[in-house]
GROMACS .gro file of C-alpha atoms in nm:
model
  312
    1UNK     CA    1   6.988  11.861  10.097
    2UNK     CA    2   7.325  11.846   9.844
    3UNK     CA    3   7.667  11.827  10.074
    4UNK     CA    4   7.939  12.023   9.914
    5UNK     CA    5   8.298  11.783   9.884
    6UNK     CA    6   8.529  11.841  10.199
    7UNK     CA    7   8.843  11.863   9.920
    8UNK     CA    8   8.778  12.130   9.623
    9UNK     CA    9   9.015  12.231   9.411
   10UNK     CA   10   9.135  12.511   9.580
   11UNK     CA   11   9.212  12.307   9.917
   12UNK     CA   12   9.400  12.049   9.719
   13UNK     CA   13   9.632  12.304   9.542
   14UNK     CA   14   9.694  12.483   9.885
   15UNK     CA   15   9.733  12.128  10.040
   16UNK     CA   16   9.983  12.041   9.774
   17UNK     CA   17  10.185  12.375   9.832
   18UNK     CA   18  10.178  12.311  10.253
   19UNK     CA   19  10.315  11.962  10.190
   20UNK     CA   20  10.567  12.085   9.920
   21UNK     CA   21  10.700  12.331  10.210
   22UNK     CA   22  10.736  12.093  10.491
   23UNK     CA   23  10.915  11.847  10.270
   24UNK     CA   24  11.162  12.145  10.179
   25UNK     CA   25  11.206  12.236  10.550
   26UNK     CA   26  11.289  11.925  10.646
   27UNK     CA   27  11.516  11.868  10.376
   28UNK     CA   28  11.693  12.236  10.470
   29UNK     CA   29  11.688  12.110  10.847
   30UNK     CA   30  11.817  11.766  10.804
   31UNK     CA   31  12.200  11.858  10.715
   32UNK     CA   32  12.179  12.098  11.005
   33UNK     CA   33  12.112  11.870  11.255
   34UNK     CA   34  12.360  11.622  11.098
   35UNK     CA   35  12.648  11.883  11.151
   36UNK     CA   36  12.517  11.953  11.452
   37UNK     CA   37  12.534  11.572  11.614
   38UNK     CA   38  12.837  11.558  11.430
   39UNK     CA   39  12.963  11.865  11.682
   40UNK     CA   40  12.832  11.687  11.960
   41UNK     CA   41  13.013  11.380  11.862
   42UNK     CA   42  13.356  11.541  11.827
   43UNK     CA   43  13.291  11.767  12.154
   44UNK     CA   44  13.249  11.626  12.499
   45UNK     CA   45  13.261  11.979  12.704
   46UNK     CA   46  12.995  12.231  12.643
   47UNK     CA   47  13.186  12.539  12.533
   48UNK     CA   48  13.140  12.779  12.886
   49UNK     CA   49  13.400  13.015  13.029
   50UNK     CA   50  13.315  12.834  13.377
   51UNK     CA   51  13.493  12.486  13.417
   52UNK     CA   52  13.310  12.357  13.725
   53UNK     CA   53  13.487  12.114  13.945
   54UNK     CA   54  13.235  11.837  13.909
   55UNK     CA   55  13.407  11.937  13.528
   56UNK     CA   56  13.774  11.928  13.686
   57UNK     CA   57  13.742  11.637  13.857
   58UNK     CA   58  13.585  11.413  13.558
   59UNK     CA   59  13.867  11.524  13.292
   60UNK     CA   60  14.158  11.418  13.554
   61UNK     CA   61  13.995  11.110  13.602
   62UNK     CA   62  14.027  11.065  13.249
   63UNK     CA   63  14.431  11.081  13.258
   64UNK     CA   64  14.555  10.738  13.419
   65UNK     CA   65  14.802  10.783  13.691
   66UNK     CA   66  14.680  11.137  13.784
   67UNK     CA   67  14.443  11.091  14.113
   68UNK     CA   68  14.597  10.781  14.201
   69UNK     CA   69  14.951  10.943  14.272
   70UNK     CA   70  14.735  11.134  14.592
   71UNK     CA   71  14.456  10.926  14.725
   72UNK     CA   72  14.632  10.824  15.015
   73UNK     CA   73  14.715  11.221  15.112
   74UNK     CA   74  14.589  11.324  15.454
   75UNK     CA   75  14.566  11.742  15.434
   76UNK     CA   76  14.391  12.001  15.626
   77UNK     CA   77  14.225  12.322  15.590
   78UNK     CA   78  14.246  12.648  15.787
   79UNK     CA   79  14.128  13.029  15.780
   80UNK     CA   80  14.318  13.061  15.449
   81UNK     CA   81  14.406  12.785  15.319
   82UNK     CA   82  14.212  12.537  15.113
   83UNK     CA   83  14.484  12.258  15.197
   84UNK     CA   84  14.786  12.214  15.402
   85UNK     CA   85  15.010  11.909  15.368
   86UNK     CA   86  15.303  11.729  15.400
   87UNK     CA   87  15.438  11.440  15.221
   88UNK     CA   88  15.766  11.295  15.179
   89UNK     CA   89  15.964  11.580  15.335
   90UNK     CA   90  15.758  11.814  15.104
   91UNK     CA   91  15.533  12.069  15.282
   92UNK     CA   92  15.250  12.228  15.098
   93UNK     CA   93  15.001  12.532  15.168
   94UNK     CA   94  14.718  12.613  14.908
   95UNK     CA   95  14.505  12.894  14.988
   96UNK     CA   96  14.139  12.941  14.957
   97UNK     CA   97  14.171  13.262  14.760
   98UNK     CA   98  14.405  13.161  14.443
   99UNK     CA   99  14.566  13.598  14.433
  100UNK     CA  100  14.779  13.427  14.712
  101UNK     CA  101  14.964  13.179  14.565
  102UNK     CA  102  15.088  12.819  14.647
  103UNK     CA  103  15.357  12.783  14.893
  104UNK     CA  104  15.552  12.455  14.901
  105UNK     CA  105  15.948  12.369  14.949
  106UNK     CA  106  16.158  12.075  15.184
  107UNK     CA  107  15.970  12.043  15.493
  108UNK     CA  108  16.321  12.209  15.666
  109UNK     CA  109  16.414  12.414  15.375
  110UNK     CA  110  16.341  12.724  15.187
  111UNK     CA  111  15.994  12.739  15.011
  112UNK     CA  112  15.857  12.888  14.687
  113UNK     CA  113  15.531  13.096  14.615
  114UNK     CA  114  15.340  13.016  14.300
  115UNK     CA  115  15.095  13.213  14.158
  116UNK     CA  116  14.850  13.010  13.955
  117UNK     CA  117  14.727  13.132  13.575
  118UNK     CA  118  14.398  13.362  13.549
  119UNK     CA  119  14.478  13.441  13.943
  120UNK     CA  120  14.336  13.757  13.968
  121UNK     CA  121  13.976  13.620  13.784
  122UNK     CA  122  13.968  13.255  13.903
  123UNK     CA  123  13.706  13.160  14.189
  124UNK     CA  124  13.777  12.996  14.547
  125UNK     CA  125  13.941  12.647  14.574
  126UNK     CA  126  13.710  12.333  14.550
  127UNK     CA  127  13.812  12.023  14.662
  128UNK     CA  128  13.801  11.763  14.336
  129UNK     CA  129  13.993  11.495  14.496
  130UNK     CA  130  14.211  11.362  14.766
  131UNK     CA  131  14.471  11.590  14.759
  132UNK     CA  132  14.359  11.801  14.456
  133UNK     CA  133  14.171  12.165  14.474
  134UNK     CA  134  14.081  12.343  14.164
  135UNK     CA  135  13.993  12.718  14.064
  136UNK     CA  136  13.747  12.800  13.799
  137UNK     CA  137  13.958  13.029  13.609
  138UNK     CA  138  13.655  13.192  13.411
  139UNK     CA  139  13.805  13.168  13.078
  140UNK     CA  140  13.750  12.797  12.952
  141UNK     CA  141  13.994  12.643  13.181
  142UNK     CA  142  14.028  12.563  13.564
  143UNK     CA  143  14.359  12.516  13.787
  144UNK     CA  144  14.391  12.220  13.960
  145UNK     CA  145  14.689  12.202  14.261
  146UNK     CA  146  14.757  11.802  14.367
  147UNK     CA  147  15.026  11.735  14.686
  148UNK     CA  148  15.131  11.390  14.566
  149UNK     CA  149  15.253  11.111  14.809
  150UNK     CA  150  15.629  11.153  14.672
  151UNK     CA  151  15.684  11.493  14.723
  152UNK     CA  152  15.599  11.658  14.426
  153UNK     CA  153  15.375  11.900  14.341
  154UNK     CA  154  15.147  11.893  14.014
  155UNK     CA  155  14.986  12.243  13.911
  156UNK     CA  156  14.756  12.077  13.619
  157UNK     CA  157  14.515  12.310  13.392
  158UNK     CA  158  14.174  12.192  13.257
  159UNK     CA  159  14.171  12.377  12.920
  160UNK     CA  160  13.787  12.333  12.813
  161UNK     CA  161  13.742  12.454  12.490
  162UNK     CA  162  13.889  12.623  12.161
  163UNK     CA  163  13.861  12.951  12.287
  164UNK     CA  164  14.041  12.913  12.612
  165UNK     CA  165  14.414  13.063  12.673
  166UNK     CA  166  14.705  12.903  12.464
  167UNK     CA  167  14.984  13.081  12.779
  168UNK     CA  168  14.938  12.973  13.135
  169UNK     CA  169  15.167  13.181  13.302
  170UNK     CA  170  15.332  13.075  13.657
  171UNK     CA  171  15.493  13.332  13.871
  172UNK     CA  172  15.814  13.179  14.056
  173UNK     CA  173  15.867  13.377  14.396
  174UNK     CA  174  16.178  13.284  14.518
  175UNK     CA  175  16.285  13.434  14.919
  176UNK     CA  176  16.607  13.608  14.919
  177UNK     CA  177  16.644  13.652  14.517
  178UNK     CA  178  16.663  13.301  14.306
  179UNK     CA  179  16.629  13.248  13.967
  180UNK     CA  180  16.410  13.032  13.724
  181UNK     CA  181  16.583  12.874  13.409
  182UNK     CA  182  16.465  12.604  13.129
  183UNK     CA  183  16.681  12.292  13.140
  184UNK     CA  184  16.787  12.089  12.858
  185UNK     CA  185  16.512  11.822  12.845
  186UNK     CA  186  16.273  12.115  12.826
  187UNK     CA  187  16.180  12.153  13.161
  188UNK     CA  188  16.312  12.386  13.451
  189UNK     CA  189  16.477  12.425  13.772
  190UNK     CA  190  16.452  12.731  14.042
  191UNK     CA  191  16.753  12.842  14.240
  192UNK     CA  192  16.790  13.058  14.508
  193UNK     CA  193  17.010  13.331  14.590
  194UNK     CA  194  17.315  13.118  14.632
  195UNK     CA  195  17.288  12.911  14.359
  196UNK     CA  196  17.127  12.590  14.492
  197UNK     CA  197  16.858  12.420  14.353
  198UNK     CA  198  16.551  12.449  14.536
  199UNK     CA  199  16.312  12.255  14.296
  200UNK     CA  200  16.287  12.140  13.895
  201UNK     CA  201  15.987  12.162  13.662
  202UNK     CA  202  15.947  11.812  13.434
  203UNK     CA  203  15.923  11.813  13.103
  204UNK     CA  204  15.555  11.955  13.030
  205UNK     CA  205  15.299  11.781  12.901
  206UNK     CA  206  14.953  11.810  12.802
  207UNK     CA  207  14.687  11.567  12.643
  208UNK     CA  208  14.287  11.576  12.511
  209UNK     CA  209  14.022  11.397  12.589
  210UNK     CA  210  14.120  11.069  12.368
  211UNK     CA  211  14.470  11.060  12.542
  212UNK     CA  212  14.619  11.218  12.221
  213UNK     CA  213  14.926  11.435  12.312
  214UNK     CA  214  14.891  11.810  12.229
  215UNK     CA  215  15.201  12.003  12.134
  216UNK     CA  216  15.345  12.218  12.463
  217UNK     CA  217  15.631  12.375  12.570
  218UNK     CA  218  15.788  12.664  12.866
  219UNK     CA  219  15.925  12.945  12.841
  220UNK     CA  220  16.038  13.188  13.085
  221UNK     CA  221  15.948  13.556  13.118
  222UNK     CA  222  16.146  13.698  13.437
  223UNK     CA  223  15.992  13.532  13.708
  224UNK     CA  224  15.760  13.351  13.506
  225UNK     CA  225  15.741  13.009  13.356
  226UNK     CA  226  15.473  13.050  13.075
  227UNK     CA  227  15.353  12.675  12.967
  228UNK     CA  228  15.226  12.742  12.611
  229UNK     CA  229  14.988  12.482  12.490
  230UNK     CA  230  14.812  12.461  12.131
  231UNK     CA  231  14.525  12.295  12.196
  232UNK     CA  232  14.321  12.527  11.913
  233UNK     CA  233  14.397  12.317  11.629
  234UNK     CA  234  14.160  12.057  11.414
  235UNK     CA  235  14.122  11.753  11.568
  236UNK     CA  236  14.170  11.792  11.919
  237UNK     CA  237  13.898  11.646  12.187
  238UNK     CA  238  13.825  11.868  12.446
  239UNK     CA  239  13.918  11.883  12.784
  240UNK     CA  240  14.238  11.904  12.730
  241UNK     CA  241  14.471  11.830  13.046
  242UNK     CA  242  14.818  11.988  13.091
  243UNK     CA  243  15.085  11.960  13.355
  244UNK     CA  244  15.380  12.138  13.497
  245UNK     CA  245  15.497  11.891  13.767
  246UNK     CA  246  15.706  12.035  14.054
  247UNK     CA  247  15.948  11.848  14.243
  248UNK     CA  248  16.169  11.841  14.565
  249UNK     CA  249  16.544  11.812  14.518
  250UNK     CA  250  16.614  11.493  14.607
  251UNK     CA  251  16.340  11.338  14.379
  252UNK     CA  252  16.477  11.556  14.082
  253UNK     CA  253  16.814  11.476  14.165
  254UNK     CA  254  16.701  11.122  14.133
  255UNK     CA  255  16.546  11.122  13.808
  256UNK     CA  256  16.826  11.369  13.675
  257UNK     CA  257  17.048  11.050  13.749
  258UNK     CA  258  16.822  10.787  13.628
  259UNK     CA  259  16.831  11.035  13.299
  260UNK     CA  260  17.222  10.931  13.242
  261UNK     CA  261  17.118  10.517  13.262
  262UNK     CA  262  17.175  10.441  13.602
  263UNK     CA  263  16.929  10.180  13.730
  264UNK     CA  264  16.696  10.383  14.060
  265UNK     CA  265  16.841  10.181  14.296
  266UNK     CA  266  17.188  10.288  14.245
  267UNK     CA  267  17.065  10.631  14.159
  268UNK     CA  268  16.918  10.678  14.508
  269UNK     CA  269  17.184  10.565  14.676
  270UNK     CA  270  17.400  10.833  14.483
  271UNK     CA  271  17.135  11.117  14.576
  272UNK     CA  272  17.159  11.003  14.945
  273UNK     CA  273  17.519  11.098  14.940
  274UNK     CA  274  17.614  11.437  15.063
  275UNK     CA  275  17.568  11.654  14.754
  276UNK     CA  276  17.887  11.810  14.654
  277UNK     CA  277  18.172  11.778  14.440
  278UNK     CA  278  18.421  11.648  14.633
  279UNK     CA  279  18.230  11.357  14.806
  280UNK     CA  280  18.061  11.234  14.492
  281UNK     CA  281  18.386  11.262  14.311
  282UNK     CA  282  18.510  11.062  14.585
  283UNK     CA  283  18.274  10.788  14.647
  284UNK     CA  284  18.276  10.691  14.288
  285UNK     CA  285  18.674  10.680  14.293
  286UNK     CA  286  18.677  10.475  14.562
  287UNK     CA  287  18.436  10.229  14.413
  288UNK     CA  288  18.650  10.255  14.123
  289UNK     CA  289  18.940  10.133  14.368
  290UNK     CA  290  18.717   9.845  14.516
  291UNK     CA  291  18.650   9.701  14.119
  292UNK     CA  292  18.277   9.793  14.089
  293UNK     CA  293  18.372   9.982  13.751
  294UNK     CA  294  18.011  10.024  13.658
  295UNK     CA  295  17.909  10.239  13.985
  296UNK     CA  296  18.249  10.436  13.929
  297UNK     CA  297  18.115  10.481  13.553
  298UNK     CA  298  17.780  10.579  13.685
  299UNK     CA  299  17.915  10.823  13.913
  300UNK     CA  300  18.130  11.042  13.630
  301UNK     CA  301  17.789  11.023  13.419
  302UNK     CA  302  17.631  11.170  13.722
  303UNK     CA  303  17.895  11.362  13.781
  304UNK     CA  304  17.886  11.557  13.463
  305UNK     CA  305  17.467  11.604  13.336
  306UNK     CA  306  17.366  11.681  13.682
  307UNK     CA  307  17.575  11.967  13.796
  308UNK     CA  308  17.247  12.182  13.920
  309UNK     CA  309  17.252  11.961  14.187
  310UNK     CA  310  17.538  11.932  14.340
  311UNK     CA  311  17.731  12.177  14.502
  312UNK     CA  312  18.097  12.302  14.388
   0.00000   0.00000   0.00000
């Protein structure tokens, strides 16, 4: 019995022609997957509206200084609110649903309501941290609220990818009236009805996942202080973390002094003093009297860039 060949010439051309196509395939597929890893290389987030807080909590960990300025915060919760603390003669109340807004002012003093970005589409509060809760905005970023040891309040926003908001807008309720307005160094400072200073905004900031600053800025819209932040340009990292830092008076009246070149002792011992004209004008004259020039020099410094704080 004859046994035909296993390859004819028929098999052999349509082997030749199967092997020809893989080899093109791959060739075809090999670029792709380059850009592809390439993308992954550039991009540590993966692209979804939701910013979870296992998300939140990972990118703030990432910004040196951030969770360290609360870990020692003792809060609570309650029916409503997601957090309730006090620190450093600052009291702070952040609720569970975010449509409510953050309350927080002096401990004895008059308080302000905050309503975060995205409110009306951002999810419940989730503790990320001592002291932090975030919101899940929906939209590529999250809202994270931290009650910091010193007083101050940071509202920071996890902004997750390129097609996430460039305006995070921040509606300032003031009791009684009040007023927001931009200060010189770019930041802000809220009033109330009779012209004292209730709290100031810092300069803003905001920074992507390499530590790399990213250009931002406020601007103010009534009642609202919008933080603008152009994070959708080439060669930013995502997350990208920004800040608008709230602080109590004294603390802002401390680093509005420390501004002018007076050393932070001598600054808080010119914020402890009863803050009006008259006394600071006299204090530094009569230090002037007693030889200690320099204070007396400090104290006209003072007593000129940091009028906001002081009352006529």
């Amino acid at each position: 019995m004859s046994v035909r060949p296993c390859i004819t010439k028929s098999n052999l051309v349509r082997g030749l022609v199967i092997v020809t196509l893989l080899a093109f395939a791959c060739n075809l597929a090999t670029p792709a997957i380059a850009l592809a890893d390439a993308l992954d290389t550039e991009v540590a987030t993966n692209h979804n509206d939701s910013v979870t807080a296992t998300e939140t909590s990972e990118a703030l960990q990432e910004v040196p200084g951030i969770l360290s300025a609360s870990d020692q915060v003792v809060a609570s919760t309650d029916a409503d609110s997601a957090m309730v603390a006090a620190t450093a003669g600052t009291a702070i109340d952040v609720p569970k649903d975010p449509e409510q807004g953050v309350i927080f002012g002096a401990t004895d003093g008059p308080k302000i309501e905050v309503e975060l970005p995205s409110a009306d589409e951002a999810g419940v509060a989730k503790a990320v941290a001592p002291g932090v809760v975030a919101y899940d905005s929906g939209n590529g970023s999250a809202n994270a609220v931290q009650a910091n040891e010193d007083g101050s309040v940071r509202m920071l926003t996890i902004i997750d990818n390129p097609q996430a908001p460039t305006e995070y807008s921040y509606k300032v309720t003031v009791p009684e009236g009040g007023r927001i307005e931009l200060t010189e160094d770019g930041g802000a400072a809220v009033f109330d009805v009779n012209n004292e200073l209730i709290t100031a905004v810092g300069t803003p900031w905001a920074k992507d996942a390499n530590g790399a600053p990213v250009n931002t800025w406020f601007t103010i819209d009534g009642q609202n202080l919008i933080q603008h932040v152009q994070h959708d340009v080439p060669g930013v990292v995502y997350p990208v973390t920004a800040d608008p830092w709230w602080t109590n008076r004294f603390w802002s009246y401390v680093g509005c002094i420390v501004g002018v070149g007076v050393p932070i002792g001598v600054a808080m011992v010119i914020a402890a003093l009863p803050a009006t004209w008259p006394a600071l004008y006299a204090w530094g004259v009569g230090q002037g009297m007693n030889g200690n020039r320099t204070i007396n020099s400090y104290v006209f410094k003072v007593y000129n860039a940091c009028a906001r704080f002081l009352a006529r």
